[in-house]
Coordinates of C-alpha atoms and ligand atoms in Angstrom, one line a residue:
M1 CA -0.2 -0.2 0.1
V2 CA 1.3 3.2 -0.5
N3 CA 1.0 6.3 2.3
K4 CA -1.1 9.3 1.5
E5 CA 1.6 11.6 1.7
K6 CA 3.3 10.4 -1.2
V7 CA -0.1 10.4 -3.0
R8 CA -0.6 13.8 -2.8
Q9 CA 2.9 14.5 -3.7
I10 CA 2.1 12.2 -6.6
I11 CA -1.1 14.2 -7.5
R12 CA 0.7 17.5 -8.0
Q13 CA 3.3 16.3 -10.6
F14 CA 0.0 16.5 -12.3
R15 CA -1.5 19.5 -14.5
I16 CA -4.9 19.1 -12.6
Q17 CA -7.2 22.3 -12.8
G18 CA -8.6 22.9 -8.6
D19 CA -7.1 20.9 -6.2
C20 CA -7.5 17.6 -4.2
K21 CA -9.4 17.6 -1.4
S22 CA -9.2 14.3 -0.8
F23 CA -8.7 10.8 -2.5
E24 CA -10.0 7.3 -2.2
P25 CA -9.6 4.0 -3.3
H26 CA -11.2 3.0 -6.5
G27 CA -12.7 0.0 -8.5
G28 CA -12.1 -3.6 -8.2
G29 CA -9.2 -4.4 -10.8
H30 CA -6.9 -7.1 -9.5
I31 CA -3.6 -5.6 -11.4
N32 CA -3.1 -1.6 -10.9
E33 CA -4.5 0.9 -7.8
T34 CA -6.4 3.3 -8.3
F35 CA -7.5 6.6 -6.9
R36 CA -10.3 9.1 -7.4
V37 CA -9.2 12.3 -6.9
I38 CA -11.9 14.8 -5.5
N39 CA -11.5 18.0 -6.6
S40 CA -11.9 20.7 -3.7
N41 CA -13.0 23.4 -6.3
P42 CA -16.8 21.8 -7.5
S43 CA -16.3 23.6 -11.1
Y44 CA -13.8 21.5 -12.0
P45 CA -13.3 17.6 -12.8
D46 CA -12.4 15.0 -10.4
Y47 CA -9.7 12.9 -11.5
L48 CA -8.5 9.1 -11.9
L49 CA -4.9 8.1 -10.6
Q50 CA -3.5 5.3 -11.0
K51 CA -0.2 3.6 -10.0
I52 CA 0.8 1.0 -12.6
N53 CA 2.0 -2.7 -12.1
H54 CA 5.5 -2.4 -13.2
Q55 CA 6.0 -5.8 -12.3
V56 CA 3.1 -6.6 -14.9
F57 CA 3.8 -3.8 -17.2
K58 CA 7.6 -4.3 -18.1
H59 CA 7.6 -1.1 -20.6
V60 CA 5.0 1.4 -19.4
N61 CA 6.3 4.0 -22.2
Q62 CA 5.4 1.5 -24.8
L63 CA 2.0 0.7 -22.8
M64 CA 1.3 4.6 -22.8
E65 CA 2.1 5.0 -26.6
N66 CA -0.5 2.1 -27.2
M67 CA -3.0 4.0 -25.4
Q68 CA -2.3 7.3 -26.4
R69 CA -2.8 5.7 -30.4
V70 CA -6.4 4.2 -29.0
L71 CA -7.3 7.9 -27.8
D72 CA -6.2 10.1 -30.5
H73 CA -7.5 7.6 -32.9
L74 CA -11.7 7.2 -30.9
L75 CA -11.1 11.3 -30.4
S76 CA -10.9 11.7 -34.5
R77 CA -13.7 9.2 -34.7
N78 CA -15.5 10.6 -32.6
K79 CA -15.2 14.2 -34.5
E80 CA -16.5 12.5 -37.6
N81 CA -19.4 11.1 -36.4
N82 CA -20.3 12.3 -32.8
G83 CA -20.3 9.0 -31.6
V84 CA -18.3 7.4 -28.6
K85 CA -16.8 8.9 -25.4
S86 CA -13.4 8.3 -24.6
L87 CA -11.3 8.6 -21.6
V88 CA -9.2 12.0 -21.1
L89 CA -5.3 11.6 -19.9
V90 CA -4.2 14.7 -17.6
P91 CA -0.5 15.4 -18.5
S92 CA 2.9 15.3 -15.8
N93 CA 4.4 18.8 -15.2
S94 CA 7.3 17.4 -17.9
K95 CA 4.0 17.2 -20.7
K96 CA 4.1 13.1 -20.3
F97 CA 1.4 11.2 -20.0
Y98 CA 3.1 9.2 -16.8
F99 CA 5.0 10.0 -14.2
Q100 CA 8.2 8.2 -12.3
D101 CA 8.6 8.7 -8.9
S102 CA 11.7 8.7 -6.9
E103 CA 11.0 4.9 -6.0
G104 CA 10.7 4.0 -9.6
G105 CA 6.7 3.3 -9.5
F106 CA 4.5 4.8 -12.6
W107 CA 1.6 6.7 -12.4
R108 CA -1.2 8.2 -14.5
M109 CA -4.0 10.6 -14.5
F110 CA -6.8 10.4 -16.2
E111 CA -10.2 13.0 -15.8
F112 CA -13.3 11.3 -13.6
V113 CA -15.8 10.4 -15.7
E114 CA -18.9 12.5 -13.9
D115 CA -21.9 10.5 -13.5
S116 CA -20.7 7.1 -14.6
K117 CA -21.4 3.9 -12.7
V118 CA -19.9 0.2 -13.7
F119 CA -21.9 -3.0 -13.4
E120 CA -20.1 -5.7 -11.3
T121 CA -22.6 -7.9 -11.8
I122 CA -25.4 -8.1 -14.7
S123 CA -28.9 -8.0 -13.8
S124 CA -30.6 -7.3 -16.8
P125 CA -30.3 -8.2 -20.5
T126 CA -30.6 -4.6 -21.8
I127 CA -26.9 -3.9 -19.7
A128 CA -25.7 -6.8 -21.5
Y129 CA -26.5 -5.6 -25.0
E130 CA -26.0 -2.3 -24.2
G131 CA -22.3 -3.5 -23.1
G132 CA -22.4 -5.5 -26.4
K133 CA -23.1 -2.5 -28.6
M134 CA -20.0 -0.7 -26.7
F135 CA -17.3 -3.2 -27.3
G136 CA -18.6 -4.3 -30.6
E137 CA -18.2 -0.4 -31.5
F138 CA -14.5 -0.2 -30.0
L139 CA -13.5 -3.6 -32.2
I140 CA -15.1 -1.0 -35.2
H141 CA -13.7 1.9 -34.5
L142 CA -10.2 0.5 -34.3
S143 CA -10.6 -1.7 -37.3
D144 CA -9.0 0.8 -39.7
L145 CA -5.5 0.7 -37.4
S146 CA -2.8 -1.9 -38.6
P147 CA -2.4 -4.2 -35.5
D148 CA 1.3 -4.2 -36.2
L149 CA 1.1 -0.2 -35.0
F150 CA 0.8 -1.6 -31.5
Y151 CA 3.4 -3.1 -29.0
E152 CA 2.3 -6.1 -27.4
V153 CA 3.0 -4.9 -24.1
I154 CA 2.2 -8.3 -22.4
P155 CA 3.6 -10.9 -24.4
D156 CA 1.6 -14.4 -25.2
F157 CA -0.9 -12.7 -23.3
H158 CA -3.9 -14.8 -24.5
N159 CA -1.3 -17.3 -26.1
I160 CA -3.0 -20.6 -24.0
H161 CA 0.1 -22.6 -25.0
F162 CA 2.3 -20.3 -22.6
R163 CA -0.3 -20.1 -19.8
F164 CA 0.0 -24.0 -20.3
K165 CA 3.8 -23.9 -19.6
N166 CA 3.5 -21.4 -16.9
L167 CA 1.1 -23.8 -15.3
F168 CA 3.0 -27.2 -16.1
D169 CA 6.6 -25.9 -14.6
A170 CA 4.6 -24.2 -11.3
E171 CA 3.1 -27.9 -10.9
Q172 CA 7.0 -29.7 -11.5
K173 CA 8.8 -27.4 -9.1
D174 CA 5.5 -26.9 -6.5
T175 CA 7.2 -24.7 -4.4
E176 CA 4.0 -23.9 -2.2
G177 CA 3.4 -27.6 -1.7
R178 CA 0.2 -27.1 -3.0
V179 CA -0.3 -29.7 -6.0
G180 CA -1.8 -32.6 -4.1
E181 CA -5.0 -30.5 -3.6
V182 CA -5.5 -29.5 -7.7
Q183 CA -5.6 -32.9 -8.9
Q184 CA -8.9 -32.4 -10.5
E185 CA -8.5 -29.2 -11.5
L186 CA -5.2 -30.0 -13.6
N187 CA -6.8 -33.0 -15.0
F188 CA -9.8 -30.8 -16.3
I189 CA -7.0 -28.5 -17.8
K190 CA -5.3 -31.4 -19.3
E191 CA -8.1 -33.0 -20.8
R192 CA -8.7 -29.5 -22.8
I193 CA -5.3 -29.1 -24.2
E194 CA -6.3 -29.6 -28.0
I195 CA -9.4 -27.9 -28.2
M196 CA -8.1 -24.7 -26.1
G197 CA -5.6 -24.4 -28.9
T198 CA -8.3 -23.8 -31.6
F199 CA -7.6 -20.1 -32.5
Q200 CA -3.9 -20.6 -32.5
E201 CA -4.3 -23.4 -35.3
L202 CA -6.7 -21.5 -37.2
N203 CA -4.3 -18.6 -37.4
K204 CA -1.6 -20.3 -38.3
K205 CA -3.8 -21.9 -41.0
N206 CA -4.7 -18.2 -41.9
L207 CA -8.2 -19.0 -41.1
L208 CA -8.3 -16.1 -38.3
P209 CA -7.3 -12.2 -39.0
K210 CA -5.4 -10.5 -36.0
R211 CA -7.2 -7.5 -35.0
V212 CA -6.4 -4.8 -32.7
T213 CA -8.3 -5.8 -30.1
H214 CA -9.1 -4.8 -26.4
N215 CA -8.0 -7.9 -24.7
D216 CA -9.8 -6.8 -21.3
T217 CA -13.4 -7.0 -22.2
K218 CA -14.5 -7.4 -18.6
L219 CA -18.4 -5.8 -18.5
N220 CA -17.0 -3.6 -15.6
N221 CA -15.1 -2.1 -18.2
V222 CA -17.9 -0.3 -19.5
L223 CA -18.8 2.7 -18.1
F224 CA -23.0 3.5 -18.1
D225 CA -24.5 6.9 -17.6
Q226 CA -27.1 7.3 -15.1
N227 CA -29.6 5.8 -18.1
N228 CA -28.1 2.5 -18.2
H229 CA -26.7 4.0 -21.8
G230 CA -23.2 3.0 -22.6
L231 CA -20.9 6.1 -22.1
C232 CA -17.1 4.6 -22.9
V233 CA -15.1 1.2 -22.5
I234 CA -12.3 1.9 -20.1
D235 CA -9.0 -0.1 -19.1
L236 CA -7.2 0.4 -22.1
D237 CA -4.3 -1.0 -20.9
T238 CA -4.1 -4.2 -22.9
V239 CA -5.1 -3.2 -26.5
M240 CA -2.8 -5.0 -28.8
P241 CA -3.1 -7.2 -31.7
G242 CA -5.7 -10.2 -31.0
F243 CA -8.4 -12.4 -32.1
V244 CA -12.1 -11.2 -31.8
H245 CA -13.0 -14.1 -29.8
Y246 CA -10.8 -13.0 -26.6
D247 CA -12.8 -9.7 -26.3
F248 CA -16.7 -11.7 -27.5
G249 CA -15.4 -14.5 -25.2
D250 CA -14.0 -12.2 -21.7
A251 CA -17.0 -10.6 -21.8
I252 CA -19.3 -13.6 -21.9
R253 CA -17.5 -15.0 -19.5
T254 CA -18.6 -11.9 -17.1
C255 CA -22.3 -10.9 -18.4
A256 CA -23.4 -14.3 -18.9
N257 CA -22.2 -15.7 -15.8
T258 CA -24.7 -16.2 -13.5
A259 CA -22.3 -15.8 -10.3
P260 CA -19.3 -13.4 -9.6
E261 CA -15.8 -14.2 -11.3
D262 CA -14.6 -15.9 -7.5
E263 CA -17.9 -17.7 -6.7
P264 CA -17.0 -20.5 -3.9
D265 CA -20.2 -22.3 -4.0
L266 CA -19.9 -24.0 -7.8
S267 CA -23.4 -24.8 -7.9
K268 CA -24.4 -21.2 -8.5
I269 CA -22.4 -21.1 -11.6
N270 CA -24.4 -21.3 -14.9
V271 CA -24.9 -19.3 -18.3
S272 CA -27.5 -17.0 -18.7
L273 CA -28.8 -17.7 -22.4
P274 CA -30.7 -14.9 -22.4
M275 CA -27.3 -12.5 -20.9
F276 CA -25.4 -14.3 -24.0
E277 CA -28.5 -13.4 -26.7
A278 CA -28.5 -9.7 -25.3
F279 CA -24.5 -9.5 -25.8
A280 CA -24.4 -11.1 -28.8
R281 CA -27.1 -9.0 -30.3
G282 CA -25.8 -6.0 -29.5
Y283 CA -22.0 -6.8 -30.7
L284 CA -22.9 -8.1 -33.9
E285 CA -25.5 -5.5 -34.5
K286 CA -22.0 -3.4 -34.8
T287 CA -19.5 -5.9 -36.2
K288 CA -21.3 -8.2 -38.3
Q289 CA -20.3 -6.5 -41.4
I290 CA -16.5 -7.2 -40.5
L291 CA -16.3 -10.5 -39.2
T292 CA -15.5 -13.2 -41.1
P293 CA -17.8 -16.7 -41.0
T294 CA -14.8 -18.8 -39.4
E295 CA -15.1 -15.6 -36.7
I296 CA -18.4 -16.0 -36.4
Q297 CA -18.5 -19.9 -36.3
Y298 CA -16.3 -20.0 -33.4
L299 CA -18.0 -17.4 -31.0
P300 CA -19.7 -19.9 -28.4
L301 CA -15.9 -21.7 -28.1
S302 CA -14.7 -18.2 -27.3
G303 CA -16.5 -18.1 -24.0
A304 CA -15.7 -21.6 -22.7
F305 CA -11.8 -20.3 -23.8
M306 CA -11.4 -17.1 -22.1
A307 CA -13.0 -18.8 -19.0
F308 CA -10.8 -21.6 -19.4
I309 CA -7.6 -19.2 -20.0
M310 CA -8.5 -17.6 -16.5
G311 CA -9.0 -20.6 -14.9
V312 CA -5.4 -21.8 -16.1
R313 CA -3.9 -18.4 -14.9
F314 CA -5.2 -18.5 -11.3
L315 CA -4.3 -22.2 -10.7
T316 CA -0.6 -20.8 -11.6
D317 CA -0.6 -18.3 -9.5
Y318 CA -2.0 -20.4 -6.6
L319 CA 0.4 -22.7 -6.9
M320 CA 3.0 -19.6 -7.0
G321 CA 2.9 -18.4 -4.2
D322 CA -0.2 -15.8 -5.0
V323 CA 2.3 -13.4 -6.6
Y324 CA 0.7 -12.0 -9.7
Y325 CA -2.9 -11.2 -8.9
K326 CA -4.2 -9.0 -5.6
T327 CA -6.0 -11.4 -3.6
N328 CA -8.5 -10.4 -0.6
F329 CA -8.2 -13.7 1.5
P330 CA -5.9 -17.1 1.5
G331 CA -6.7 -19.3 -1.6
Q332 CA -9.1 -16.3 -3.4
N333 CA -6.8 -17.6 -6.5
L334 CA -8.1 -21.4 -6.0
Q335 CA -11.4 -20.4 -5.7
R336 CA -11.2 -18.2 -8.7
A337 CA -9.9 -21.0 -10.7
K338 CA -12.7 -23.7 -9.5
S339 CA -15.2 -21.1 -10.2
Q340 CA -13.9 -20.0 -13.7
L341 CA -13.2 -23.8 -14.6
M342 CA -17.2 -24.7 -13.5
L343 CA -17.9 -22.0 -16.0
T344 CA -16.1 -23.1 -18.4
K345 CA -18.3 -26.9 -18.0
K346 CA -21.2 -24.9 -18.4
I347 CA -20.4 -23.2 -21.4
E348 CA -19.4 -26.0 -23.0
E349 CA -22.9 -27.9 -22.3
N350 CA -24.5 -24.8 -24.1
Y351 CA -23.0 -24.7 -27.7
D352 CA -25.4 -26.0 -29.3
S353 CA -27.7 -22.8 -28.1
M354 CA -25.4 -20.0 -28.2
H355 CA -25.0 -21.3 -31.8
R356 CA -28.4 -21.6 -32.6
I357 CA -28.9 -17.8 -30.5
I358 CA -26.1 -16.3 -33.3
Q359 CA -28.0 -17.8 -35.8
E360 CA -31.1 -16.3 -35.4
I361 CA -29.4 -12.8 -34.8
L362 CA -28.0 -12.7 -38.0
E363 CA -30.9 -14.0 -39.6
D364 CA -33.2 -11.1 -37.8
Ligands
GN1_1 C1 -6.8 -8.4 -14.1 O1 -6.5 -6.0 -13.0 P1 -8.0 -6.2 -14.1 O2 -9.4 -7.0 -13.5 O3 -8.0 -5.1 -15.0 C2 -5.7 -9.2 -15.5 C3 -6.6 -9.8 -16.8 C4 -8.0 -10.7 -15.8 C5 -8.4 -10.2 -15.5 C6 -9.5 -11.3 -14.6 C7 -2.9 -7.5 -16.8 O4 -7.5 -7.4 -15.0 O5 -6.4 -10.5 -17.6 O6 -9.1 -11.1 -17.3 O7 -7.7 -9.7 -14.2 N1 -5.0 -7.9 -16.6 C8 -3.8 -8.7 -16.5 O8 -10.5 -10.7 -13.6 O9 -3.3 -9.8 -16.3
MG2 MG1 -7.2 -4.7 -16.8

């Protein structure tokens, strides 16, 4: 945790209007530390200060270059078609979009998006539909940028073979003595090595294009206004080349799950087909003109894939002693892993219905 006076000093490094009255932790991210900075002058905006996790993001300059490219592009699109709102970065006193403190920590500042809210769990298909349109629009807005323009800020982020390797290395080393208790989960994962390599295989055969994707499309990465209309897509850290399935799948993993990401009672975990349908409808409304038949064919698998890769990553972190994700209690990574693997199974059981729903949406 960071100390209060230090945070105040950091805030002074950015060119904000008004002054900091107070600040408070904000949001539920697993990686960065985020604070809302309350303005002492109500006619100026509040701000969002973030300490970037430098263990995870090794090249902050590349990360911020990617982000600026996205924000500039969205802004130009915005001017053209009066469309989506996007985030506004605040420059530091030395006119950069991040600040490095004396201990080597990296910080950045955004204008706070007033009157906005996020949904941690989704209870209404209208919200899922709106989220689908927002992420769909995001893909479309960035579709005229070449993926080659972007740094791969976390190499092999959604490369399942890399994630398998990390898991099996951790299994072999068993530094925390935890492997004995996760045999069932390891077996579940090992049975799926081939099928979960599908996207990479299709790409090798030139059947799946790389696009500029968001790669962290949890539904709580969409801001909504007070009337539940989508305002803007946030958390642009992992925008880089990827498959459309990473975005579609991660959103399904969150908005069609009947339980939270780390639900301990596995019997509560299921797929809500109405939520799936609503999200898919919104997403396809925006993107069907650019998606290829192969991309569309594999959308149902993408939900299972994203739940599965999260299961693999959470389990790896558990075996390694909880070194990557923030946790709120011991065993949370194991709980997250079990829950995401159960969700994988539930999505697999619903493939047929999901295919039918997508077909119906496209025929409407
Ligand atoms: C992390 O910090 P947050 O919640 O935005 C992770 C994502 C996972 C997610 C699991 C850089 O995102 O890949 O999907 O946790 N981000 C990184 O909820 O590893
Ligand atoms: Mg994130």
